[in-house]
Coordinates of C-alpha atoms in Angstrom, one line a residue:
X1 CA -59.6 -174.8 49.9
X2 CA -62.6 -172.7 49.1
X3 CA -63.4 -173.1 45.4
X4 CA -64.1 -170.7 42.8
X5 CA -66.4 -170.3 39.9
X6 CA -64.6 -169.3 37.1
X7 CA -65.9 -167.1 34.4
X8 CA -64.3 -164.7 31.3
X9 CA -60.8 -164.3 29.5
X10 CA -57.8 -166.5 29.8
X11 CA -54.7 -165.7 31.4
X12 CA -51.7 -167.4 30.6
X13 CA -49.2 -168.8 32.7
X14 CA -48.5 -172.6 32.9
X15 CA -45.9 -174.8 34.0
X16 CA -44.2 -178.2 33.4
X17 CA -43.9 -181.6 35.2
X18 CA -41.9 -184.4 35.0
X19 CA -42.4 -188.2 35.7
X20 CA -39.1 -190.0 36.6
X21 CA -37.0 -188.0 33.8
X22 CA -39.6 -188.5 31.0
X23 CA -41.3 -185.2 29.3
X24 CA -44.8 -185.2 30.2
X25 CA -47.9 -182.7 29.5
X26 CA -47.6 -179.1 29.9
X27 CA -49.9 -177.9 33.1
X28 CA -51.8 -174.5 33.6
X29 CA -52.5 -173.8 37.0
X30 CA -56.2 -172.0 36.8
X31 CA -56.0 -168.1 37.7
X32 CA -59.2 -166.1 38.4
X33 CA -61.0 -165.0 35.1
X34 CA -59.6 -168.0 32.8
X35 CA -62.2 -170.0 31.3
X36 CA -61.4 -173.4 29.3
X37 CA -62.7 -171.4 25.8
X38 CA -60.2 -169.0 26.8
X39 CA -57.3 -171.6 27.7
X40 CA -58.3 -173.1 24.1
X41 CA -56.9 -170.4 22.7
X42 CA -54.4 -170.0 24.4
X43 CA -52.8 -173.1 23.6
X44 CA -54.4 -173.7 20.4
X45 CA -56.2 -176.8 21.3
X46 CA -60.0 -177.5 21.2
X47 CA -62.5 -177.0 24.5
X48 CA -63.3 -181.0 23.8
X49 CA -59.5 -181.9 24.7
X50 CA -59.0 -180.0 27.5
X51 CA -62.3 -181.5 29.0
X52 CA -61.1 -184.6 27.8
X53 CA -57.6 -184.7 29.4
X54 CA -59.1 -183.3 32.5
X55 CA -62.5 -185.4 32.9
X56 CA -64.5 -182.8 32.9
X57 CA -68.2 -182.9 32.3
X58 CA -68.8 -179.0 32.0
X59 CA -67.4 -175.7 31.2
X60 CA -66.5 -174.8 34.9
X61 CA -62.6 -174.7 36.6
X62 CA -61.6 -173.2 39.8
X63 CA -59.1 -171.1 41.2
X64 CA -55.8 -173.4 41.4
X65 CA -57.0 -176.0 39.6
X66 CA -54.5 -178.0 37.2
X67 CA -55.3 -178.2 33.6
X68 CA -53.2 -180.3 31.4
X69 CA -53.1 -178.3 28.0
X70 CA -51.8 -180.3 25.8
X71 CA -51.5 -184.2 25.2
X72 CA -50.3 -186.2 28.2
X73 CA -46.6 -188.2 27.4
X74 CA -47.2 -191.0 25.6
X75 CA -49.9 -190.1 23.8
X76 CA -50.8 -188.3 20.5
X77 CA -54.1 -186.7 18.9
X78 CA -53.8 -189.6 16.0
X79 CA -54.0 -192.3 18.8
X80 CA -57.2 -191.3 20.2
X81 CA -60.5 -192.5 18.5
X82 CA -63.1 -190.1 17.9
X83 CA -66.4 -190.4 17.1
X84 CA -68.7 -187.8 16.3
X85 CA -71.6 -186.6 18.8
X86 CA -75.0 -184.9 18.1
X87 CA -76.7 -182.8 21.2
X88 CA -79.9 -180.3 21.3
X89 CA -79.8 -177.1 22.7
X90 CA -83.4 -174.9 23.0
X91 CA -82.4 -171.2 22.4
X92 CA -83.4 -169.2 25.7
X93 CA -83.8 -165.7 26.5
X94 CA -80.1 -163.6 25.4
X95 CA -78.6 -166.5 23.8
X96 CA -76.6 -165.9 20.3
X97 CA -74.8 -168.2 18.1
X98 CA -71.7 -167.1 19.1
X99 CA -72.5 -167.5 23.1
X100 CA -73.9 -171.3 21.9
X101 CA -70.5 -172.2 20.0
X102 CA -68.5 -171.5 23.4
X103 CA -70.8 -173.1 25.4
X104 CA -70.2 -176.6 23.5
X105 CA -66.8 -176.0 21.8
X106 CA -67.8 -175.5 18.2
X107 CA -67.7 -173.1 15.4
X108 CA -70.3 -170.5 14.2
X109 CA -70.5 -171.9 11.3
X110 CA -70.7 -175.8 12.5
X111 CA -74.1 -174.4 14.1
X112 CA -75.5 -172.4 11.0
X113 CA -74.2 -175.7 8.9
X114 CA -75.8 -177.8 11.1
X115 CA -79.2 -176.1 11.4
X116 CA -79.6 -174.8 7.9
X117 CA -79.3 -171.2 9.0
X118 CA -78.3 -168.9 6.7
X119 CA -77.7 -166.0 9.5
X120 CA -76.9 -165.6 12.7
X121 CA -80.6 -164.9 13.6
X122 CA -81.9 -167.0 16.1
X123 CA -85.2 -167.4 17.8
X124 CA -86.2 -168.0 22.0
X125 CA -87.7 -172.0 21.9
X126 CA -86.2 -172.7 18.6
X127 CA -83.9 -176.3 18.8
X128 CA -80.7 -176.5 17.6
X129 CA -78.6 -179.5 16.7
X130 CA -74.8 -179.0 17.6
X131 CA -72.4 -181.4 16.3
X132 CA -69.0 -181.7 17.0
X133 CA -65.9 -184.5 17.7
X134 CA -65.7 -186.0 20.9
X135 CA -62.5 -188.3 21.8
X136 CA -64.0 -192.1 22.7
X137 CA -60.9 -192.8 24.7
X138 CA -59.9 -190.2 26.6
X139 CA -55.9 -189.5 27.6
X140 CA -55.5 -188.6 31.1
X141 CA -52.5 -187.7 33.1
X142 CA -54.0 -187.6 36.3
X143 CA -57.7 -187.4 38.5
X144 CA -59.0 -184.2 38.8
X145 CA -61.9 -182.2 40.6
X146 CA -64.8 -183.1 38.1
X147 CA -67.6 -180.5 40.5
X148 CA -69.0 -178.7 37.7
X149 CA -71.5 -175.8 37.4
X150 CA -71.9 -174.1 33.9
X151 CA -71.8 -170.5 32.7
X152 CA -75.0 -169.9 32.9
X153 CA -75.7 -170.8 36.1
X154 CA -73.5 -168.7 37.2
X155 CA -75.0 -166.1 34.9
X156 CA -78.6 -166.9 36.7
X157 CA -77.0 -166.5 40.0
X158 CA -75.5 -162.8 39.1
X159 CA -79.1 -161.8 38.3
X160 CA -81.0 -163.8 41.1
X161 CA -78.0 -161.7 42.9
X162 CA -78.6 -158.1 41.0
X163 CA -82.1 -158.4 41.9
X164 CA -82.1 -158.5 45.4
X165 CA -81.4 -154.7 45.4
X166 CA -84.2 -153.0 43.9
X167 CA -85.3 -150.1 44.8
X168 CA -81.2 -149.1 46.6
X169 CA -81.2 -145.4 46.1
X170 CA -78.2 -144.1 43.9
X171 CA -75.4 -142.4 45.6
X172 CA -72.4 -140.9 43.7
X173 CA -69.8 -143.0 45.1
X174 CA -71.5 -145.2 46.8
X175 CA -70.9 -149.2 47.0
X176 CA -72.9 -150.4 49.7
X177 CA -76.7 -150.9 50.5
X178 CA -77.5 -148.0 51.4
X179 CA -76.8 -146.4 48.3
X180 CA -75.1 -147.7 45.1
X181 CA -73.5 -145.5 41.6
X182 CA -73.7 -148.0 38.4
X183 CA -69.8 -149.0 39.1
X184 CA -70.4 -149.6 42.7
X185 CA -73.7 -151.3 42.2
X186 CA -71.9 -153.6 39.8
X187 CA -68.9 -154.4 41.5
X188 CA -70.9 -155.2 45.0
X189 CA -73.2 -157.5 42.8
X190 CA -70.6 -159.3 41.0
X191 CA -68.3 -159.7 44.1
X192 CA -71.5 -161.0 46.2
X193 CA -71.2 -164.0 43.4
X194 CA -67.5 -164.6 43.2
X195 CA -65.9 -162.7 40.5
X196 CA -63.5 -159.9 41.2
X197 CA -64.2 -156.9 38.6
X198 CA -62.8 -153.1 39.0
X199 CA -64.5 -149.8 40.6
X200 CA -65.5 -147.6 37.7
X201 CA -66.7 -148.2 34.6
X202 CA -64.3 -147.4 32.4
X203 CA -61.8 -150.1 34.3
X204 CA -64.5 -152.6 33.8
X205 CA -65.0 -151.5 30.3
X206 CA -60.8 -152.5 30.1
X207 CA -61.5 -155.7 31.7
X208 CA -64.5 -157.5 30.6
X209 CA -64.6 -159.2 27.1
X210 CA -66.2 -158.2 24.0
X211 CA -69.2 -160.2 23.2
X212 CA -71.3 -159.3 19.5
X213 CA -74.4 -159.0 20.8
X214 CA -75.5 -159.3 25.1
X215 CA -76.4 -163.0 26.4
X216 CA -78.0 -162.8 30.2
X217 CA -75.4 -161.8 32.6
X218 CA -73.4 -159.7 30.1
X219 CA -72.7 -156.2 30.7
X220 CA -74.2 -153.3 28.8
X221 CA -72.5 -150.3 28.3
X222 CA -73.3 -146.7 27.4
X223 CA -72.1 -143.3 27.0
X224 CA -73.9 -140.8 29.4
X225 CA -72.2 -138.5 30.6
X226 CA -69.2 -137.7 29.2
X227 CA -67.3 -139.2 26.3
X228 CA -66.3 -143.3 26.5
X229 CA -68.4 -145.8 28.6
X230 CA -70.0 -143.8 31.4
X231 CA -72.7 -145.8 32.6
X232 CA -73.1 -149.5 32.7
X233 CA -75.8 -152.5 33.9
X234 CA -76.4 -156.1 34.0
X235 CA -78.2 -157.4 30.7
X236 CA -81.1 -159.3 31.4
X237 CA -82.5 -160.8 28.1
X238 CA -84.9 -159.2 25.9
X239 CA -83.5 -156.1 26.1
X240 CA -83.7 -155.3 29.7
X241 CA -81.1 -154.8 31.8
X242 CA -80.6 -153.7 35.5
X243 CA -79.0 -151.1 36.8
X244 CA -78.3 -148.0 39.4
X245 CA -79.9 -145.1 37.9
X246 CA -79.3 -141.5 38.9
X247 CA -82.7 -140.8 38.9
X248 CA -84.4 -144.3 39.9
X249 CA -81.7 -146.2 42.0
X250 CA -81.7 -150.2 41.1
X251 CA -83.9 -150.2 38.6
X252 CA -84.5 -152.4 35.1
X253 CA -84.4 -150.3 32.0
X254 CA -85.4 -150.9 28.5
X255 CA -82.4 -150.9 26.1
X256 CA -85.1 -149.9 23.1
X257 CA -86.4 -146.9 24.5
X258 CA -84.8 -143.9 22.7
X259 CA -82.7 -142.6 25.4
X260 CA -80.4 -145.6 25.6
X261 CA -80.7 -147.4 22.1
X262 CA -78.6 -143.5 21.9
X263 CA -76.5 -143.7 23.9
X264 CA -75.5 -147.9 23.9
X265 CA -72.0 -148.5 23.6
X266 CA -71.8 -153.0 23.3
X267 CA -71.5 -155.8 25.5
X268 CA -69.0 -157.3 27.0
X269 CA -68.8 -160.7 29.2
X270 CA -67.2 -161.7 32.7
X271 CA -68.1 -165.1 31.8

């Protein structure tokens, strides 16, 4: 079965198996867009127990996959031992706190209390301690596909991706080659990597994630125009993004320059 990376908001949908009469986990069967921050939340359990029901090293599931969601039968959340765990992370290029806290399952305010930070201000190169519980003995209800690759990598591939059309002249309409509008550009970019998004912008706008500020691999979104999100790109980091301009084709733009600090409308995340 050709797997999936998996990126951006949860859908729910789960269902439940049985083991010779006797009430066992409950079990969500991975859909495209659901992420295991997304299926935390959705069930109202951590990141760190899903990863640990499922041995999983990494953020990543695929398409079919089954998650347990909750504690496998016979077990309980006082039975497992937990100890706590300490990790670095060196800020990169587009990276926020908020972005970091999904990444490794922890709170906004876990980093800032961790760190000493008294905002949400943080700097490229600066090393952050993240803290957090992790379960010493891990409940399981079955083996499972441990192949991981994380968000970002999957971020990195969407812009290794983006970039290989530079210089595409803009076409209204177009989705292809030989000439690409923002929507089109985007939605031939993103498809090229594996994740399914809609045609114009403001579908995309309806179907992507908020995010507080862009992380690389966001998308940017501005009002051109006409009223409401009428042009969009890929973010880059340090304010660049890429996109199909009217008047350039694939180009990278400066988000500072007056034209689109104007006209910006936020982020939001596929992944």
């Amino acid at each position: 079965m050709k797997k999936q990376i998996l990126t951006v908001a949860a859908t729910a949908g789960f269902l439940f198996t049985s083991f010779n009469g006797a009430a066992s986990a409950a079990v969500h069967t991975v859909k495209s867009g659901d992420t295991l921050w997304g299926l935390s939340r959705t069930y109202n359990v951590t990141v760190n127990d899903l990863k640990a029901w499922n041995h999983l090293s990494g953020p990543t599931i695929y398409v079919n996959q089954k998650l347990t969601v909750d504690a496998p039968a016979g077990t309980t959340p006082a039975q497992a031992a937990t100890a706590t765990t300490t990790t670095t992370y060196t800020v990169k290029s587009g990276d926020t706190l908020w972005g970091i806290s999904r990444q490794f399952g922890v709170s906004v305010g876990q980093l800032k209390s961790s760190n000493g930070l008294s905002s949400d201000l943080i700097r490229i190169g600066q090393t952050l301690r993240v803290t957090g519980q992790a379960p010493a003995v891990a409940p399981v209800a079955a083996p499972v596909n441990t192949a991981v690759a994380s968000a970002s990598t999957s971020a990195s591939a969407l812009i290794n991706e983006a970039k290989k059309y530079m210089g595409v002249p803009y076409a209204w309409g177009g989705s292809s080659r030989s000439g690409f509008d923002c929507s089109g550009y985007l939605q031939y970019v993103f498809n090229k990597v594996g994740i399914s998004i809609p045609r114009t912008v403001a579908t995309i706008w309806n179907a992507t994630t908020p995010v507080p500020s862009p992380r690389a691999g966001d998308i940017v979104f501005f009002e051109t125009y006409k009223a409401g999100p009428s042009h969009a790109g890929i973010y880059l980091g340090s304010n660049k993004f890429i996109h199909a301009s009217s008047s350039y084709g694939v180009t990278i733009s400066d988000m500072t320059t007056s034209y689109w600090k104007a006209r910006y409308l936020g982020a939001k995340t596929k992944f």
